[in-house]
PDB file of C-alpha atoms in Angstrom:
ATOM      1  CA  GLY A   1      19.758 -11.155   0.762  1.00 57.00           C
ATOM      2  CA  GLU A   2      19.599  -7.509   1.692  1.00 66.00           C
ATOM      3  CA  ASP A   3      21.584  -6.486   4.722  1.00 88.00           C
ATOM      4  CA  VAL A   4      22.164  -3.261   6.603  1.00 93.00           C
ATOM      5  CA  GLU A   5      24.992  -3.051   9.112  1.00 94.00           C
ATOM      6  CA  GLN A   6      25.841  -0.525  11.804  1.00 95.00           C
ATOM      7  CA  SER A   7      28.204  -0.365  14.738  1.00 90.00           C
ATOM      8  CA  LEU A   8      26.214  -1.065  17.879  1.00 92.00           C
ATOM      9  CA  PHE A   9      27.513   1.595  20.277  1.00 96.00           C
ATOM     10  CA  LEU A  10      28.830   5.151  20.169  1.00 97.00           C
ATOM     11  CA  SER A  11      29.710   7.373  23.081  1.00 97.00           C
ATOM     12  CA  VAL A  12      30.430  11.112  22.763  1.00 97.00           C
ATOM     13  CA  ARG A  13      30.776  14.157  25.010  1.00 97.00           C
ATOM     14  CA  GLU A  14      28.059  16.774  25.079  1.00 97.00           C
ATOM     15  CA  GLY A  15      28.823  19.488  22.549  1.00 97.00           C
ATOM     16  CA  ASP A  16      30.938  17.240  20.328  1.00 97.00           C
ATOM     17  CA  SER A  17      29.836  15.940  16.939  1.00 97.00           C
ATOM     18  CA  SER A  18      28.565  12.380  16.580  1.00 97.00           C
ATOM     19  CA  VAL A  19      29.007  10.361  13.416  1.00 97.00           C
ATOM     20  CA  ILE A  20      26.994   7.189  13.006  1.00 97.00           C
ATOM     21  CA  ASN A  21      27.904   4.954  10.094  1.00 97.00           C
ATOM     22  CA  CYS A  22      25.939   2.414   8.110  1.00 96.00           C
ATOM     23  CA  THR A  23      26.601   0.089   5.200  1.00 95.00           C
ATOM     24  CA  TYR A  24      23.986  -1.546   3.024  1.00 92.00           C
ATOM     25  CA  THR A  25      24.074  -4.153   0.294  1.00 87.00           C
ATOM     26  CA  ASP A  26      21.205  -3.467  -2.106  1.00 81.00           C
ATOM     27  CA  SER A  27      22.368  -1.116  -4.842  1.00 77.00           C
ATOM     28  CA  SER A  28      18.794  -0.633  -6.048  1.00 79.00           C
ATOM     29  CA  SER A  29      17.774   1.193  -2.868  1.00 77.00           C
ATOM     30  CA  THR A  30      15.809   4.276  -3.788  1.00 80.00           C
ATOM     31  CA  TYR A  31      15.794   5.986  -0.404  1.00 88.00           C
ATOM     32  CA  LEU A  32      17.914   5.661   2.710  1.00 91.00           C
ATOM     33  CA  TYR A  33      16.720   6.733   6.113  1.00 93.00           C
ATOM     34  CA  TRP A  34      17.747   7.512   9.640  1.00 96.00           C
ATOM     35  CA  TYR A  35      15.272   6.755  12.417  1.00 95.00           C
ATOM     36  CA  LYS A  36      15.570   7.531  16.129  1.00 96.00           C
ATOM     37  CA  GLN A  37      14.151   5.358  18.898  1.00 94.00           C
ATOM     38  CA  GLU A  38      14.027   6.630  22.455  1.00 91.00           C
ATOM     39  CA  PRO A  39      13.189   4.415  25.436  1.00 82.00           C
ATOM     40  CA  GLY A  40       9.460   3.801  25.616  1.00 77.00           C
ATOM     41  CA  ALA A  41       8.796   5.749  22.449  1.00 81.00           C
ATOM     42  CA  GLY A  42       8.042   4.743  18.892  1.00 83.00           C
ATOM     43  CA  LEU A  43      10.418   5.016  15.968  1.00 91.00           C
ATOM     44  CA  GLN A  44      10.702   8.544  14.669  1.00 92.00           C
ATOM     45  CA  LEU A  45      11.945   9.468  11.212  1.00 92.00           C
ATOM     46  CA  LEU A  46      14.862  11.895  11.509  1.00 94.00           C
ATOM     47  CA  THR A  47      15.794  12.395   7.902  1.00 93.00           C
ATOM     48  CA  TYR A  48      16.099  10.589   4.611  1.00 91.00           C
ATOM     49  CA  ILE A  49      18.099  10.946   1.411  1.00 92.00           C
ATOM     50  CA  PHE A  50      17.236  10.018  -2.141  1.00 90.00           C
ATOM     51  CA  SER A  51      19.748   7.688  -3.708  1.00 86.00           C
ATOM     52  CA  ASN A  52      20.867  10.173  -6.365  1.00 88.00           C
ATOM     53  CA  MET A  53      22.009  12.668  -3.728  1.00 90.00           C
ATOM     54  CA  ASP A  54      25.396  12.814  -2.014  1.00 93.00           C
ATOM     55  CA  MET A  55      24.527  14.973   0.940  1.00 95.00           C
ATOM     56  CA  LYS A  56      21.579  16.397   2.794  1.00 95.00           C
ATOM     57  CA  GLN A  57      21.690  18.893   5.626  1.00 95.00           C
ATOM     58  CA  ASP A  58      18.863  19.569   8.044  1.00 92.00           C
ATOM     59  CA  GLN A  59      19.728  21.847  10.980  1.00 95.00           C
ATOM     60  CA  ARG A  60      22.149  19.868  13.182  1.00 96.00           C
ATOM     61  CA  LEU A  61      21.910  16.770  11.011  1.00 97.00           C
ATOM     62  CA  THR A  62      24.078  16.024   7.977  1.00 97.00           C
ATOM     63  CA  VAL A  63      23.605  12.874   5.935  1.00 97.00           C
ATOM     64  CA  LEU A  64      26.340  11.709   3.593  1.00 97.00           C
ATOM     65  CA  LEU A  65      25.780   9.008   1.001  1.00 95.00           C
ATOM     66  CA  ASN A  66      28.536   7.211  -0.865  1.00 94.00           C
ATOM     67  CA  LYS A  67      26.614   5.097  -3.317  1.00 91.00           C
ATOM     68  CA  LYS A  68      29.710   3.476  -4.791  1.00 91.00           C
ATOM     69  CA  ASP A  69      30.737   2.101  -1.405  1.00 93.00           C
ATOM     70  CA  LYS A  70      27.117   1.680  -0.231  1.00 92.00           C
ATOM     71  CA  HIS A  71      27.944   3.747   2.843  1.00 95.00           C
ATOM     72  CA  LEU A  72      25.637   6.129   4.660  1.00 95.00           C
ATOM     73  CA  SER A  73      26.495   8.327   7.609  1.00 97.00           C
ATOM     74  CA  LEU A  74      24.632  10.611   9.978  1.00 98.00           C
ATOM     75  CA  ARG A  75      26.465  13.477  11.622  1.00 98.00           C
ATOM     76  CA  ILE A  76      24.877  15.227  14.574  1.00 97.00           C
ATOM     77  CA  ALA A  77      26.504  18.556  15.347  1.00 97.00           C
ATOM     78  CA  ASP A  78      26.678  19.904  18.911  1.00 97.00           C
ATOM     79  CA  THR A  79      25.345  16.650  20.369  1.00 97.00           C
ATOM     80  CA  GLN A  80      23.088  17.107  23.391  1.00 96.00           C
ATOM     81  CA  THR A  81      22.070  14.695  26.149  1.00 95.00           C
ATOM     82  CA  GLY A  82      18.610  14.632  24.573  1.00 93.00           C
ATOM     83  CA  ASP A  83      20.166  13.016  21.517  1.00 96.00           C
ATOM     84  CA  SER A  84      20.862   9.850  23.512  1.00 96.00           C
ATOM     85  CA  ALA A  85      18.855   7.148  21.764  1.00 96.00           C
ATOM     86  CA  ILE A  86      19.154   4.261  19.331  1.00 96.00           C
ATOM     87  CA  TYR A  87      19.618   5.316  15.710  1.00 98.00           C
ATOM     88  CA  PHE A  88      18.547   3.010  12.911  1.00 97.00           C
ATOM     89  CA  CYS A  89      19.703   3.156   9.347  1.00 95.00           C
ATOM     90  CA  ALA A  90      17.204   1.771   6.808  1.00 93.00           C
ATOM     91  CA  GLU A  91      16.897   1.309   3.082  1.00 90.00           C
ATOM     92  CA  SER A  92      13.773   0.950   0.962  1.00 86.00           C
ATOM     93  CA  ILE A  93      13.798  -1.745  -1.701  1.00 80.00           C
ATOM     94  CA  GLY A  94      11.236  -3.525  -3.855  1.00 74.00           C
ATOM     95  CA  ASN A  95       9.363  -2.392  -6.939  1.00 71.00           C
ATOM     96  CA  TYR A  96       7.806   0.564  -5.135  1.00 71.00           C
ATOM     97  CA  GLY A  97      10.356   0.945  -2.386  1.00 72.00           C
ATOM     98  CA  GLN A  98       7.805  -0.596  -0.092  1.00 76.00           C
ATOM     99  CA  ASN A  99      10.046  -3.076   1.689  1.00 81.00           C
ATOM    100  CA  PHE A 100      12.137  -1.428   4.381  1.00 87.00           C
ATOM    101  CA  VAL A 101      15.285  -3.117   5.649  1.00 90.00           C
ATOM    102  CA  PHE A 102      16.586  -1.791   8.965  1.00 93.00           C
ATOM    103  CA  GLY A 103      20.001  -2.095  10.515  1.00 95.00           C
ATOM    104  CA  PRO A 104      20.499  -3.328  14.092  1.00 95.00           C
ATOM    105  CA  GLY A 105      20.714   0.210  15.469  1.00 96.00           C
ATOM    106  CA  THR A 106      23.509   2.235  17.032  1.00 97.00           C
ATOM    107  CA  ARG A 107      23.053   3.170  20.670  1.00 96.00           C
ATOM    108  CA  LEU A 108      24.323   6.718  21.121  1.00 97.00           C
ATOM    109  CA  SER A 109      25.278   7.742  24.645  1.00 97.00           C
ATOM    110  CA  VAL A 110      25.975  11.408  25.258  1.00 96.00           C
ATOM    111  CA  LEU A 111      28.115  12.075  28.311  1.00 94.00           C
ATOM    112  CA  PRO A 112      27.821  15.392  30.162  1.00 89.00           C
TER     113      PRO A 112
ATOM    114  CA  GLY B   1      -4.111  14.688  15.444  1.00 55.00           C
ATOM    115  CA  ALA B   2      -4.060  11.074  16.543  1.00 81.00           C
ATOM    116  CA  GLY B   3      -1.084   8.994  15.610  1.00 92.00           C
ATOM    117  CA  VAL B   4      -0.891   5.287  14.911  1.00 95.00           C
ATOM    118  CA  SER B   5      -2.294   3.278  17.788  1.00 95.00           C
ATOM    119  CA  GLN B   6      -1.810  -0.376  18.584  1.00 96.00           C
ATOM    120  CA  THR B   7      -3.639  -2.636  20.974  1.00 97.00           C
ATOM    121  CA  PRO B   8      -2.953  -4.293  23.254  1.00 97.00           C
ATOM    122  CA  SER B   9       0.265  -2.675  24.402  1.00 95.00           C
ATOM    123  CA  ASN B  10       1.296  -5.937  26.031  1.00 97.00           C
ATOM    124  CA  LYS B  11       0.166  -9.479  25.388  1.00 97.00           C
ATOM    125  CA  VAL B  12       1.268 -12.541  27.314  1.00 98.00           C
ATOM    126  CA  THR B  13       0.172 -15.892  25.961  1.00 97.00           C
ATOM    127  CA  GLU B  14       1.050 -19.535  26.220  1.00 97.00           C
ATOM    128  CA  LYS B  15       2.817 -21.561  23.585  1.00 97.00           C
ATOM    129  CA  GLY B  16       0.348 -22.947  21.085  1.00 97.00           C
ATOM    130  CA  LYS B  17      -2.302 -20.258  21.552  1.00 98.00           C
ATOM    131  CA  TYR B  18      -3.717 -17.908  18.937  1.00 98.00           C
ATOM    132  CA  VAL B  19      -3.266 -14.129  19.197  1.00 98.00           C
ATOM    133  CA  GLU B  20      -4.520 -11.077  17.357  1.00 98.00           C
ATOM    134  CA  LEU B  21      -2.765  -7.732  17.354  1.00 98.00           C
ATOM    135  CA  ARG B  22      -4.563  -4.635  16.177  1.00 98.00           C
ATOM    136  CA  CYS B  23      -3.334  -1.510  14.429  1.00 98.00           C
ATOM    137  CA  ASP B  24      -5.258   1.726  13.888  1.00 97.00           C
ATOM    138  CA  PRO B  25      -3.401   3.801  11.307  1.00 97.00           C
ATOM    139  CA  ILE B  26      -3.556   7.539  10.873  1.00 96.00           C
ATOM    140  CA  SER B  27      -6.799   8.489   9.150  1.00 94.00           C
ATOM    141  CA  GLY B  28      -6.367   8.788   5.391  1.00 92.00           C
ATOM    142  CA  HIS B  29      -3.151   6.788   5.233  1.00 94.00           C
ATOM    143  CA  THR B  30      -3.510   4.192   2.498  1.00 92.00           C
ATOM    144  CA  ALA B  31      -0.278   2.319   3.183  1.00 93.00           C
ATOM    145  CA  LEU B  32       0.143   0.172   6.289  1.00 95.00           C
ATOM    146  CA  TYR B  33       3.136  -1.867   7.374  1.00 95.00           C
ATOM    147  CA  TRP B  34       3.789  -4.497  10.035  1.00 97.00           C
ATOM    148  CA  TYR B  35       7.243  -5.090  11.489  1.00 96.00           C
ATOM    149  CA  ARG B  36       8.663  -7.314  14.197  1.00 97.00           C
ATOM    150  CA  GLN B  37      11.444  -6.061  16.460  1.00 95.00           C
ATOM    151  CA  SER B  38      13.362  -8.494  18.618  1.00 94.00           C
ATOM    152  CA  LEU B  39      15.487  -7.322  21.517  1.00 89.00           C
ATOM    153  CA  GLY B  40      18.646  -5.566  20.387  1.00 87.00           C
ATOM    154  CA  GLN B  41      17.681  -5.642  16.728  1.00 90.00           C
ATOM    155  CA  GLY B  42      16.134  -3.358  14.183  1.00 93.00           C
ATOM    156  CA  PRO B  43      12.581  -3.764  12.922  1.00 95.00           C
ATOM    157  CA  GLU B  44      12.092  -6.636  10.514  1.00 94.00           C
ATOM    158  CA  PHE B  45       9.579  -6.094   7.698  1.00 92.00           C
ATOM    159  CA  LEU B  46       6.622  -8.490   7.729  1.00 95.00           C
ATOM    160  CA  ILE B  47       3.902  -7.233   5.398  1.00 94.00           C
ATOM    161  CA  TYR B  48       2.735  -4.140   3.530  1.00 92.00           C
ATOM    162  CA  PHE B  49      -0.830  -3.206   2.632  1.00 93.00           C
ATOM    163  CA  GLN B  50      -1.877  -0.711   0.015  1.00 90.00           C
ATOM    164  CA  GLY B  51      -5.550  -0.138   0.725  1.00 87.00           C
ATOM    165  CA  THR B  52      -7.215  -3.450   1.488  1.00 87.00           C
ATOM    166  CA  GLY B  53      -4.771  -5.694  -0.323  1.00 86.00           C
ATOM    167  CA  ALA B  54      -1.518  -7.168   0.906  1.00 82.00           C
ATOM    168  CA  ALA B  55       0.837  -5.796  -1.727  1.00 79.00           C
ATOM    169  CA  ASP B  56       3.925  -7.440  -0.262  1.00 87.00           C
ATOM    170  CA  ASP B  57       3.815 -10.233   2.314  1.00 91.00           C
ATOM    171  CA  SER B  58       7.314 -11.504   1.644  1.00 89.00           C
ATOM    172  CA  GLY B  59       8.417 -10.863   5.212  1.00 91.00           C
ATOM    173  CA  LEU B  60       5.917 -13.135   6.933  1.00 95.00           C
ATOM    174  CA  PRO B  61       8.097 -15.862   8.449  1.00 94.00           C
ATOM    175  CA  ASN B  62       5.707 -18.790   7.892  1.00 94.00           C
ATOM    176  CA  ASP B  63       2.071 -19.681   7.400  1.00 95.00           C
ATOM    177  CA  ARG B  64       1.269 -19.239  11.092  1.00 97.00           C
ATOM    178  CA  PHE B  65       1.331 -15.496  10.474  1.00 97.00           C
ATOM    179  CA  PHE B  66      -1.490 -13.764   8.647  1.00 96.00           C
ATOM    180  CA  ALA B  67      -2.696 -10.176   8.429  1.00 96.00           C
ATOM    181  CA  VAL B  68      -5.853  -8.529   7.162  1.00 95.00           C
ATOM    182  CA  ARG B  69      -7.085  -5.044   6.458  1.00 95.00           C
ATOM    183  CA  PRO B  70     -10.656  -5.591   5.274  1.00 93.00           C
ATOM    184  CA  GLU B  71     -11.799  -1.989   4.966  1.00 92.00           C
ATOM    185  CA  GLY B  72      -8.512  -0.370   4.157  1.00 90.00           C
ATOM    186  CA  SER B  73      -8.086   1.158   7.593  1.00 94.00           C
ATOM    187  CA  VAL B  74      -7.646  -0.981  10.734  1.00 97.00           C
ATOM    188  CA  SER B  75      -5.386  -3.996  10.358  1.00 97.00           C
ATOM    189  CA  THR B  76      -5.075  -7.159  12.428  1.00 98.00           C
ATOM    190  CA  LEU B  77      -1.997  -9.348  12.587  1.00 98.00           C
ATOM    191  CA  LYS B  78      -2.923 -12.915  13.483  1.00 98.00           C
ATOM    192  CA  ILE B  79      -0.512 -15.509  14.803  1.00 98.00           C
ATOM    193  CA  GLN B  80      -1.598 -19.115  15.116  1.00 97.00           C
ATOM    194  CA  ARG B  81       0.010 -21.786  17.311  1.00 97.00           C
ATOM    195  CA  THR B  82       2.373 -19.258  18.893  1.00 98.00           C
ATOM    196  CA  GLU B  83       5.929 -20.307  19.644  1.00 97.00           C
ATOM    197  CA  ARG B  84       8.412 -18.861  22.144  1.00 96.00           C
ATOM    198  CA  GLY B  85      10.426 -17.508  19.243  1.00 96.00           C
ATOM    199  CA  ASP B  86       7.490 -15.279  18.293  1.00 97.00           C
ATOM    200  CA  SER B  87       8.140 -13.162  21.387  1.00 97.00           C
ATOM    201  CA  ALA B  88       9.000  -9.655  20.186  1.00 97.00           C
ATOM    202  CA  VAL B  89       7.594  -6.170  19.821  1.00 96.00           C
ATOM    203  CA  TYR B  90       5.255  -5.972  16.843  1.00 98.00           C
ATOM    204  CA  LEU B  91       5.252  -2.546  15.244  1.00 97.00           C
ATOM    205  CA  CYS B  92       2.730  -1.053  12.882  1.00 97.00           C
ATOM    206  CA  ALA B  93       3.363   1.958  10.666  1.00 95.00           C
ATOM    207  CA  SER B  94       1.258   3.896   8.192  1.00 94.00           C
ATOM    208  CA  SER B  95       1.999   6.393   5.453  1.00 92.00           C
ATOM    209  CA  LEU B  96       0.072   8.604   3.055  1.00 90.00           C
ATOM    210  CA  GLY B  97       1.206   6.695   0.013  1.00 82.00           C
ATOM    211  CA  ALA B  98       3.146   3.741  -1.170  1.00 74.00           C
ATOM    212  CA  GLY B  99       6.858   3.452  -1.312  1.00 70.00           C
ATOM    213  CA  GLY B 100       9.990   5.009  -0.055  1.00 69.00           C
ATOM    214  CA  GLY B 101       9.260   8.682  -0.569  1.00 75.00           C
ATOM    215  CA  HIS B 102       6.505   8.741   2.010  1.00 80.00           C
ATOM    216  CA  GLU B 103       7.278   9.027   5.715  1.00 84.00           C
ATOM    217  CA  GLN B 104       6.159   6.076   7.790  1.00 89.00           C
ATOM    218  CA  PHE B 105       4.630   6.941  11.129  1.00 92.00           C
ATOM    219  CA  PHE B 106       5.138   4.212  13.698  1.00 93.00           C
ATOM    220  CA  GLY B 107       2.885   3.131  16.507  1.00 94.00           C
ATOM    221  CA  PRO B 108       4.182   2.342  20.004  1.00 93.00           C
ATOM    222  CA  GLY B 109       4.097  -1.401  19.340  1.00 95.00           C
ATOM    223  CA  THR B 110       2.609  -4.463  20.994  1.00 97.00           C
ATOM    224  CA  ARG B 111       5.006  -6.439  23.163  1.00 96.00           C
ATOM    225  CA  LEU B 112       4.157 -10.127  22.701  1.00 98.00           C
ATOM    226  CA  THR B 113       5.505 -12.633  25.199  1.00 98.00           C
ATOM    227  CA  VAL B 114       4.970 -16.316  24.546  1.00 98.00           C
ATOM    228  CA  LEU B 115       5.550 -18.456  27.638  1.00 96.00           C
TER     229      LEU B 115
END
């Protein structure tokens, strides 16, 4: 079945760039997403990319999509302590893209 | 404006009991989703409503789980004969339209503990 995989932990220094990687299995995915989950807070959509795009940039966030390798990455420039959270990669599948498959999440720790 | 709300925020029940979890989506959102998130894992899709109808219930784990959305707004997830393995955070999300191009807005979740 469909599967989304991520490394579970990432630790970076404040001010450095963070790169969170994700692989997925369903080649029919129409959209791929990055969500952020902070302690005690709900999931928040950070950004998403349509499957026919290679890259999307949004302020400090850069998403790269390699559709051939089914690899998605999220780069956070100038990482701040407020970026510490769990980041989930997700793909939408199904006839209308209605079924979302999430990865296990990468816990990003930003060290001062 | 108000976001997605879920009640109760916490629910503790005994094995074998019946529970109902409620979701109030953002007004005007026609699409509504239920997910289950176990500790240390990502959300797992359960069911998707477009309006009043369950357009995709392929994620419901078994027939103990059922969800309704009778008027196309509030939804209730119902779990019969609860088991300890049902313990998780149940998340609801809503979006303006169907499918992947529409942002899903998540509620804070209901933490279900089955003793």
